[in-house]
mmCIF file of C-alpha atoms and ligand atoms in Angstrom:
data_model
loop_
_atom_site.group_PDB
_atom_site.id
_atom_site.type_symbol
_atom_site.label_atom_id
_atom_site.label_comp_id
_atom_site.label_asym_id
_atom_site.label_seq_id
_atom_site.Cartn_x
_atom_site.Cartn_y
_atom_site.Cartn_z
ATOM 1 C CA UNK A 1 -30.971 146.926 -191.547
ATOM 2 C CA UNK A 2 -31.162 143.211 -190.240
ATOM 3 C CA UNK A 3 -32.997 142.900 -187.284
ATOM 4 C CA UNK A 4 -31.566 140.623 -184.679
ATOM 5 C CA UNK A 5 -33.993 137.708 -183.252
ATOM 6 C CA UNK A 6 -33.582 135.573 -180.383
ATOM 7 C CA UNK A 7 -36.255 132.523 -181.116
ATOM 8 C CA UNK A 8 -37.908 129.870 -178.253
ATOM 9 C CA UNK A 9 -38.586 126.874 -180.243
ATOM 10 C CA UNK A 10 -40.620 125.269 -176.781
ATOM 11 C CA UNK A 11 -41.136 121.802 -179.320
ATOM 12 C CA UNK A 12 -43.602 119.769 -177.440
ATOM 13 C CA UNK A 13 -42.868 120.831 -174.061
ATOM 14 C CA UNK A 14 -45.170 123.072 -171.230
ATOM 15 C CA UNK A 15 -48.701 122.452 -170.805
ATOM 16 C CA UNK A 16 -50.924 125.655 -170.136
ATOM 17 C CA UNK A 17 -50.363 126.649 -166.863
ATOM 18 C CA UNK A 18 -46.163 126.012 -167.668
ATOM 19 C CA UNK A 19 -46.756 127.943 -169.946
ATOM 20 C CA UNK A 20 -48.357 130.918 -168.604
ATOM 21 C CA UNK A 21 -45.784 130.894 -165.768
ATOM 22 C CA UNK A 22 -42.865 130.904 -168.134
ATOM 23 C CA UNK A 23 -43.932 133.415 -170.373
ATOM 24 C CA UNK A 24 -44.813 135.417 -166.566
ATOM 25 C CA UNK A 25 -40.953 135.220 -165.870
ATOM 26 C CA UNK A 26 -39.917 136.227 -169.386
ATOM 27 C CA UNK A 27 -42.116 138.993 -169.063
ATOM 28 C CA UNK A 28 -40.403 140.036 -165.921
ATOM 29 C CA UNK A 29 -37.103 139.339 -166.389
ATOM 30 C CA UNK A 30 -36.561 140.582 -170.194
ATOM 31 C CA UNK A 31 -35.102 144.141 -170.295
ATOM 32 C CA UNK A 32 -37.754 146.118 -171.694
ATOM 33 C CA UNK A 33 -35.115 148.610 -173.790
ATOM 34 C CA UNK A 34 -33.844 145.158 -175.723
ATOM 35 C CA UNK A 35 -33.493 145.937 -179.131
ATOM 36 C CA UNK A 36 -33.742 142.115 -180.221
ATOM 37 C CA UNK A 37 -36.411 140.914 -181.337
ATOM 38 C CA UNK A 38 -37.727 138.079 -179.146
ATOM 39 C CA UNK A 39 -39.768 134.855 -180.019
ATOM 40 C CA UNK A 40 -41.230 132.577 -178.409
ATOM 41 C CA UNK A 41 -43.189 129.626 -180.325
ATOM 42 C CA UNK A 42 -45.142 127.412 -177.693
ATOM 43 C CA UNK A 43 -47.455 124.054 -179.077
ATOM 44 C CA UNK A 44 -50.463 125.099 -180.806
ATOM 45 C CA UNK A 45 -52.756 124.373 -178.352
ATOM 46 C CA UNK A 46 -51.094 127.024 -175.921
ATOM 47 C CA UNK A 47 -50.407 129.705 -178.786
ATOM 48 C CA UNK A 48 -53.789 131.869 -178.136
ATOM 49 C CA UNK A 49 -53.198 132.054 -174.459
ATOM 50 C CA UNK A 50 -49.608 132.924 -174.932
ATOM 51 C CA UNK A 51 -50.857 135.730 -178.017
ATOM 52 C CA UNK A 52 -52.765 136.766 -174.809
ATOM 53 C CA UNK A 53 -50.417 136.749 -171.945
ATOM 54 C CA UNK A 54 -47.414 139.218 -174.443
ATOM 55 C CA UNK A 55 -50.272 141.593 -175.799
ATOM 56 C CA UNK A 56 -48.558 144.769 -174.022
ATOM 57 C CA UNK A 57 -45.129 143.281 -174.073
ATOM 58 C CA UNK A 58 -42.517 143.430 -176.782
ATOM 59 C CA UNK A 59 -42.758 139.195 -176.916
ATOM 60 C CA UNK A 60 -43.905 137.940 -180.458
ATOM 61 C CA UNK A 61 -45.861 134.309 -180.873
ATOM 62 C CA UNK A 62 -44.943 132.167 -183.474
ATOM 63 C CA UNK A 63 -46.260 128.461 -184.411
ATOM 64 C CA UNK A 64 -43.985 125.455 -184.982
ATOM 65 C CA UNK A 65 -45.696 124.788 -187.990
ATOM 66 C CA UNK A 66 -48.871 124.727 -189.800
ATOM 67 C CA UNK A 67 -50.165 123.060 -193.173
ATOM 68 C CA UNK A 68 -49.833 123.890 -196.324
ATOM 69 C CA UNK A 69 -53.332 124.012 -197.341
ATOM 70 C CA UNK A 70 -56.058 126.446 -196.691
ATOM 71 C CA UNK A 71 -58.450 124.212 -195.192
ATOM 72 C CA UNK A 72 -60.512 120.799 -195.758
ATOM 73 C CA UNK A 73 -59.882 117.077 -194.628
ATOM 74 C CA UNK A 74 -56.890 116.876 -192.892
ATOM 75 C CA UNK A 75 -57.659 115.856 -190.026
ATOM 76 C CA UNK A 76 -55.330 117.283 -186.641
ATOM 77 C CA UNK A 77 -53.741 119.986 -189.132
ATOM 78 C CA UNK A 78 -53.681 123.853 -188.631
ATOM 79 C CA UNK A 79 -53.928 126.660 -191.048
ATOM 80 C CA UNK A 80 -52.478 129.673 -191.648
ATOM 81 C CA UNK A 81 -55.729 131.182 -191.700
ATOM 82 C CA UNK A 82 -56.318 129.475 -187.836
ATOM 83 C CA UNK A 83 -53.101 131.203 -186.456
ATOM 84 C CA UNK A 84 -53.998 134.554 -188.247
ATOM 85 C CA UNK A 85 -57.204 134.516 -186.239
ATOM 86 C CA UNK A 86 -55.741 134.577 -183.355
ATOM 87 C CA UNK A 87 -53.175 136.922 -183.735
ATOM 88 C CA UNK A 88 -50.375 134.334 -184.622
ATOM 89 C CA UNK A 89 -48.394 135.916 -187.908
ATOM 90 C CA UNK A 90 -44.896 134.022 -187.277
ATOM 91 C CA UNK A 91 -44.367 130.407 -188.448
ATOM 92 C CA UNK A 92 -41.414 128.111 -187.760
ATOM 93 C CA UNK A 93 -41.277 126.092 -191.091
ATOM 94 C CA UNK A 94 -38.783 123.242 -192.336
ATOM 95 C CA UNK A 95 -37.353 122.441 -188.680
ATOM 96 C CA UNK A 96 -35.436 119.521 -188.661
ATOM 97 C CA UNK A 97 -37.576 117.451 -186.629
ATOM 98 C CA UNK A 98 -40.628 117.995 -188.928
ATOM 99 C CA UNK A 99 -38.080 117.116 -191.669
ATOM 100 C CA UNK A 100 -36.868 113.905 -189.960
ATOM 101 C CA UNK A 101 -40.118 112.541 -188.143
ATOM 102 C CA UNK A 102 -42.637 113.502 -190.382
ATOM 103 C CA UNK A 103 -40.736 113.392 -193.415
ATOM 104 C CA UNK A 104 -41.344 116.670 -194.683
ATOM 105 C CA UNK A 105 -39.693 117.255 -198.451
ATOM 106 C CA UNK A 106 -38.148 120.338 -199.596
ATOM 107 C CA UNK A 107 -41.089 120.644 -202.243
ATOM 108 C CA UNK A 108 -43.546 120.184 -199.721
ATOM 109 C CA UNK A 109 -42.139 123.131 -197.254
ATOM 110 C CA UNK A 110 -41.389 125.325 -200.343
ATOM 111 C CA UNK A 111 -45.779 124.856 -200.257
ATOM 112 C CA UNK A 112 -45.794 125.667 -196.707
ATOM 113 C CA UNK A 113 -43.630 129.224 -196.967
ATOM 114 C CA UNK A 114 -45.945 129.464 -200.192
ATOM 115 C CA UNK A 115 -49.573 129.398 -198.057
ATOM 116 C CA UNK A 116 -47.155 131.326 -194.648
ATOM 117 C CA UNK A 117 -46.609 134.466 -197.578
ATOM 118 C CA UNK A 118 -49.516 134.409 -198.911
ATOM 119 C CA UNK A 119 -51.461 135.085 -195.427
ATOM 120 C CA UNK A 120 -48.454 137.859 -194.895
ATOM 121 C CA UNK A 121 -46.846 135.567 -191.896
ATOM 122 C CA UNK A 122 -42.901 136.138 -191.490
ATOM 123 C CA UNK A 123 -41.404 132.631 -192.178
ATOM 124 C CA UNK A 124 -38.956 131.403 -190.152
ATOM 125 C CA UNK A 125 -37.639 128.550 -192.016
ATOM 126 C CA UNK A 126 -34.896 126.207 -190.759
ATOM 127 C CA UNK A 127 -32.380 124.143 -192.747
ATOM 128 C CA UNK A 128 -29.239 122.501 -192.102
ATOM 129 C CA UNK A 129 -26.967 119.476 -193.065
ATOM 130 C CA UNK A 130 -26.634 115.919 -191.444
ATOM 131 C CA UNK A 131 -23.657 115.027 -189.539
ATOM 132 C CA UNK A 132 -22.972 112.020 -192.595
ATOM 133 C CA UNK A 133 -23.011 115.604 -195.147
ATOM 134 C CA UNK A 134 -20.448 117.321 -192.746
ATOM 135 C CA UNK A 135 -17.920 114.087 -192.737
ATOM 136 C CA UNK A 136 -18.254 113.501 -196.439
ATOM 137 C CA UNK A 137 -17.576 117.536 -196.800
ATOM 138 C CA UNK A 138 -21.233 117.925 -198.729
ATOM 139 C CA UNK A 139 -22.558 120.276 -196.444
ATOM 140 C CA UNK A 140 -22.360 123.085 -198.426
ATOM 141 C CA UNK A 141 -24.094 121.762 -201.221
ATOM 142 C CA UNK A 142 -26.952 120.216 -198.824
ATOM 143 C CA UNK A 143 -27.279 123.611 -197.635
ATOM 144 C CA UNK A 144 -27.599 125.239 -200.705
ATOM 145 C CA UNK A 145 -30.107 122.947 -202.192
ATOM 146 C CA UNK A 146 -32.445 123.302 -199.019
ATOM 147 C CA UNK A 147 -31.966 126.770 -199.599
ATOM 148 C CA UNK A 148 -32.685 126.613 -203.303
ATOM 149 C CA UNK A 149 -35.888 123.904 -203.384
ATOM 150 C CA UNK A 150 -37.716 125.841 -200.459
ATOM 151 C CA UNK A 151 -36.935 129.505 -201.083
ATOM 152 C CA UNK A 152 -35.474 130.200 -204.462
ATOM 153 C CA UNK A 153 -38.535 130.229 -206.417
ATOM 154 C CA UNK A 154 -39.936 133.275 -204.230
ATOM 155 C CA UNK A 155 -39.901 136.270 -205.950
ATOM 156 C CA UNK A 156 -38.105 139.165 -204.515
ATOM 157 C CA UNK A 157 -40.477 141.175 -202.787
ATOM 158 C CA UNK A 158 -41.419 137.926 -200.285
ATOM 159 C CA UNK A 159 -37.946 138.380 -199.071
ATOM 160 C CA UNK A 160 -39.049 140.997 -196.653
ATOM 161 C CA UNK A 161 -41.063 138.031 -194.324
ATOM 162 C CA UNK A 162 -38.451 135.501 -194.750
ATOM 163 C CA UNK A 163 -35.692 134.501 -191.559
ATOM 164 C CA UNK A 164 -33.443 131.904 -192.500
ATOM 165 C CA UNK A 165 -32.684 129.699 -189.664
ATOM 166 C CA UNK A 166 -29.566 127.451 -190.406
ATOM 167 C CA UNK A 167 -29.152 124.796 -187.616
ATOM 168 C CA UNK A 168 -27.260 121.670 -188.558
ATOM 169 C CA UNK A 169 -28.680 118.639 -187.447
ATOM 170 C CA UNK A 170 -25.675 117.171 -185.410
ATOM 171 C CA UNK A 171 -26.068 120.342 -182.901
ATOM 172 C CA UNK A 172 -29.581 120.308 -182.343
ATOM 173 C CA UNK A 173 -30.275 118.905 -178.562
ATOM 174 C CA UNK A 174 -26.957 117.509 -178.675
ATOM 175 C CA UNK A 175 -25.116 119.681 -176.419
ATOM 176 C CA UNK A 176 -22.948 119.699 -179.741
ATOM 177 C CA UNK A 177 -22.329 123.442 -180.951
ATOM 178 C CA UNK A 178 -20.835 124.400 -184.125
ATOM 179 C CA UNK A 179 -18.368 126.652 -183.297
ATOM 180 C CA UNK A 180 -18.508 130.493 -184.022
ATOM 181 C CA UNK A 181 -15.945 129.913 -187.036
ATOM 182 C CA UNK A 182 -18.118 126.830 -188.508
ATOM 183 C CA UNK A 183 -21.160 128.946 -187.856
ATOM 184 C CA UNK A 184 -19.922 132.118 -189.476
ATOM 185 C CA UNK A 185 -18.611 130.217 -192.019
ATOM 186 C CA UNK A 186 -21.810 128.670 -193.078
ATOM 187 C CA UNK A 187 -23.468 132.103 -192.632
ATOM 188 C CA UNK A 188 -21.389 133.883 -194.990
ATOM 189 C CA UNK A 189 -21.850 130.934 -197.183
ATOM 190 C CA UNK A 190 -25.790 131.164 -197.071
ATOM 191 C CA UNK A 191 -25.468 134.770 -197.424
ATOM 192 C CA UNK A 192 -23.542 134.651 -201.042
ATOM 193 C CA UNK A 193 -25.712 132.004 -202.043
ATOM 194 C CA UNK A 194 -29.122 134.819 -201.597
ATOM 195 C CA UNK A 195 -26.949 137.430 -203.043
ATOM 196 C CA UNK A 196 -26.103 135.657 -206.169
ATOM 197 C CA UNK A 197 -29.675 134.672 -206.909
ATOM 198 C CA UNK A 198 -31.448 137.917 -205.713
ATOM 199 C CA UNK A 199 -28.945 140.559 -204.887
ATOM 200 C CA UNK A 200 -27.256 142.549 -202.272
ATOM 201 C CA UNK A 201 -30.118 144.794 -200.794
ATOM 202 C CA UNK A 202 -31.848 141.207 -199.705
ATOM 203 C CA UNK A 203 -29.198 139.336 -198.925
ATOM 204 C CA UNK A 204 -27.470 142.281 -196.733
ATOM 205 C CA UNK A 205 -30.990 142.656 -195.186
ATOM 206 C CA UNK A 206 -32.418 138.992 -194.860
ATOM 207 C CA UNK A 207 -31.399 137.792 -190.965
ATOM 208 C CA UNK A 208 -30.256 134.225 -190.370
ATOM 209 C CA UNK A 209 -30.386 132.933 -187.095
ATOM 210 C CA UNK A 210 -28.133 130.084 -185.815
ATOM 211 C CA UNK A 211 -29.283 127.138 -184.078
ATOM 212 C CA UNK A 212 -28.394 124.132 -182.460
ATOM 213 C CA UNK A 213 -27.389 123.714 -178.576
ATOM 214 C CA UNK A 214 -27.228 127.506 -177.969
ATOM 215 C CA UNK A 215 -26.631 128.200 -173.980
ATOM 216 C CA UNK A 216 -25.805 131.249 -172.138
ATOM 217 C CA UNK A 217 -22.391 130.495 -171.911
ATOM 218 C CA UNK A 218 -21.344 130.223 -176.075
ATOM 219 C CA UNK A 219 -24.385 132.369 -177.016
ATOM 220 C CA UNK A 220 -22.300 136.035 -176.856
ATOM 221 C CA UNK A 221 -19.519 134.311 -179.094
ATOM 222 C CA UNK A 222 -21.377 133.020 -181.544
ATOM 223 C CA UNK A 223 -23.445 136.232 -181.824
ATOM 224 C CA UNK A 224 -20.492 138.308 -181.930
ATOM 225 C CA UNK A 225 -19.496 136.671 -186.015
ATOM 226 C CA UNK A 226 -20.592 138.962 -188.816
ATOM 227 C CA UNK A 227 -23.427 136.840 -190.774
ATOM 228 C CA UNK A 228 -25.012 135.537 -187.107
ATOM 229 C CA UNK A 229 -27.755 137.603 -186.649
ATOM 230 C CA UNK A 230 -28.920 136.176 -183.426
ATOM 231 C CA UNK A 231 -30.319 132.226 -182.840
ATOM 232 C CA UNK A 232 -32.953 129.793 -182.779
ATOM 233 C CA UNK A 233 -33.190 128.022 -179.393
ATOM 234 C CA UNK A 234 -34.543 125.025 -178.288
ATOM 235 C CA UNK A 235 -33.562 123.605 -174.887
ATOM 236 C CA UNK A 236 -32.762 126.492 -173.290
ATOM 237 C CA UNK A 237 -35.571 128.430 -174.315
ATOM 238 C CA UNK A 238 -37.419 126.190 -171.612
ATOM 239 C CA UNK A 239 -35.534 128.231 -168.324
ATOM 240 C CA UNK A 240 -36.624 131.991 -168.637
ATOM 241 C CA UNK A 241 -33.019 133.251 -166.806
ATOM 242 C CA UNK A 242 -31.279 130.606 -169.743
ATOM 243 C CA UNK A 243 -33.725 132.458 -172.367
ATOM 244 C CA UNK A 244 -32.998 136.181 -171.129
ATOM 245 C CA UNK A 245 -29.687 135.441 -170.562
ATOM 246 C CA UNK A 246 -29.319 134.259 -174.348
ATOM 247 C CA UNK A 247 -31.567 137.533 -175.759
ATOM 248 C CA UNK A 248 -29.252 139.718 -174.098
ATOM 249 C CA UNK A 249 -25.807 137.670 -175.489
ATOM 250 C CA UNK A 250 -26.960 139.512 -178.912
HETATM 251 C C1 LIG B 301 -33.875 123.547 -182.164
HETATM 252 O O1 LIG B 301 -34.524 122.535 -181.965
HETATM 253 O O2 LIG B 301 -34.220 124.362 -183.036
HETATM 254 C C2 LIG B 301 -32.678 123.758 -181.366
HETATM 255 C C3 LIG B 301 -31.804 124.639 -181.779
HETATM 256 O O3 LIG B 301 -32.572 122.989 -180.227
HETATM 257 P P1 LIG B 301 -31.400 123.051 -179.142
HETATM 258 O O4 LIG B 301 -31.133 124.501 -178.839
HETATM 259 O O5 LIG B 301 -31.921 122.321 -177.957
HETATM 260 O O6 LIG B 301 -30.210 122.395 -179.758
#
């Protein structure tokens, strides 16, 4: 069965009392029989108040991102082993902001899910093509090379802590939405691509999230296609009654 997810990317937004009060409203305004599963991934610095704060709720943590290595001289870098200690087992890894501003490679996040798995985190790990790859009709292949230099060495049985995340860059905090066709058309796309290289039980089972200017009023349609399995949100994860209205779109 894939498990629908509704994901709060917060980015670099809400210091620790903003957070504490939106996680507060969540709390309250989430229906507790939701069958989604529901995400919320605040800065590090707020993650083991926020573990905290959802300990008898049904809200899971997740980090932005962390670093590939166990530990040592990298100075302002987290570990997986840091956000295991605290109760932190999700990890948002490849977003396209990491991949644009701090110029992180597809061999280098392929290293990242490597270290996530190997400390039993779920990865959710984000992908997506370029506006310039849409126009010149090379999205596809973008896509599946993302999809092949970070994932496809993994052998089967990490499939089972893997989310795929596709969110093309021209939609993401541009108000810009692909629409449910595009989306669904990607997804179905994505999910051929897993099935060819590792087969039908992980490719019917793996979820993949869409994301890029999801807001209360597309959410339900793009949920409703086939291959969407629910959505990775950034803006308007930051308004709880945007949020919950989103989660319960699914
Ligand atoms: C994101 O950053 O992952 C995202 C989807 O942002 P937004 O919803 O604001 O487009």
């Amino acid at each position: 069965m894939r498990q629908k997810i509704v994901a709060g990317n917060w980015k670099m937004n809400k210091n620790s009392e903003e957070t504490e009060d939106l996680i507060n409203e969540l709390i309250d305004k989430l229906p507790t029989d939701l069958e989604t599963t529901v995400i919320i991934a605040p800065t590090f610095v707020n993650l083991a108040s926020a573990v905290d704060h959802t300990e008898f709720t049904h809200i899971r943590v997740a980090a932005q991102n962390m670093h590939q290595a166990e530990g040592g001289a990298f100075t302002g870098e987290i570990s997986a082993d840091m956000l295991k200690s605290i109760g932190v087992d999700i990890v948002i890894i490849g977003h396209s902001e990491r991949r644009a501003y701090f110029h992180e490679t597809d061999a280098l996040l392929a290293n990242k899910v490597e270290t996530a798995l190997k400390h039993d985190m779920t990865v959710i790990f984000c992908f997506g093509e370029e506006l310039k790859d849409r126009s010149t009709k090379s999205h596809f292949n973008i896509v599946e090379n993302q999809l092949r230099d970070g994932l496809f060495n993994l052998p089967e049985s990490a499939w089972a802590n893997i989310v795929l995340a596709y969110e093309p860059v021209w939609a993401i905090g541009t108000g810009e939405t692909a629409t449910p066709e595009q989306a669904q058309e990607m997804h179905e796309f994505i999910r051929e691509i897993v099935r060819k290289q590792y087969g039908s039980t992980i490719a019917d089972t793996v979820s993949i999230l869409y994301g890029g200017s999801v807001k209360p009023d597309n959410a339900r349609e793009i949920f409703s296609k086939p291959d969407v399995d629910g959505g990775l949100i950034g803006g308007a994860a930051l308004k709880a009654d945007d949020f919950v209205a989103i989660a319960e779109a699914i």
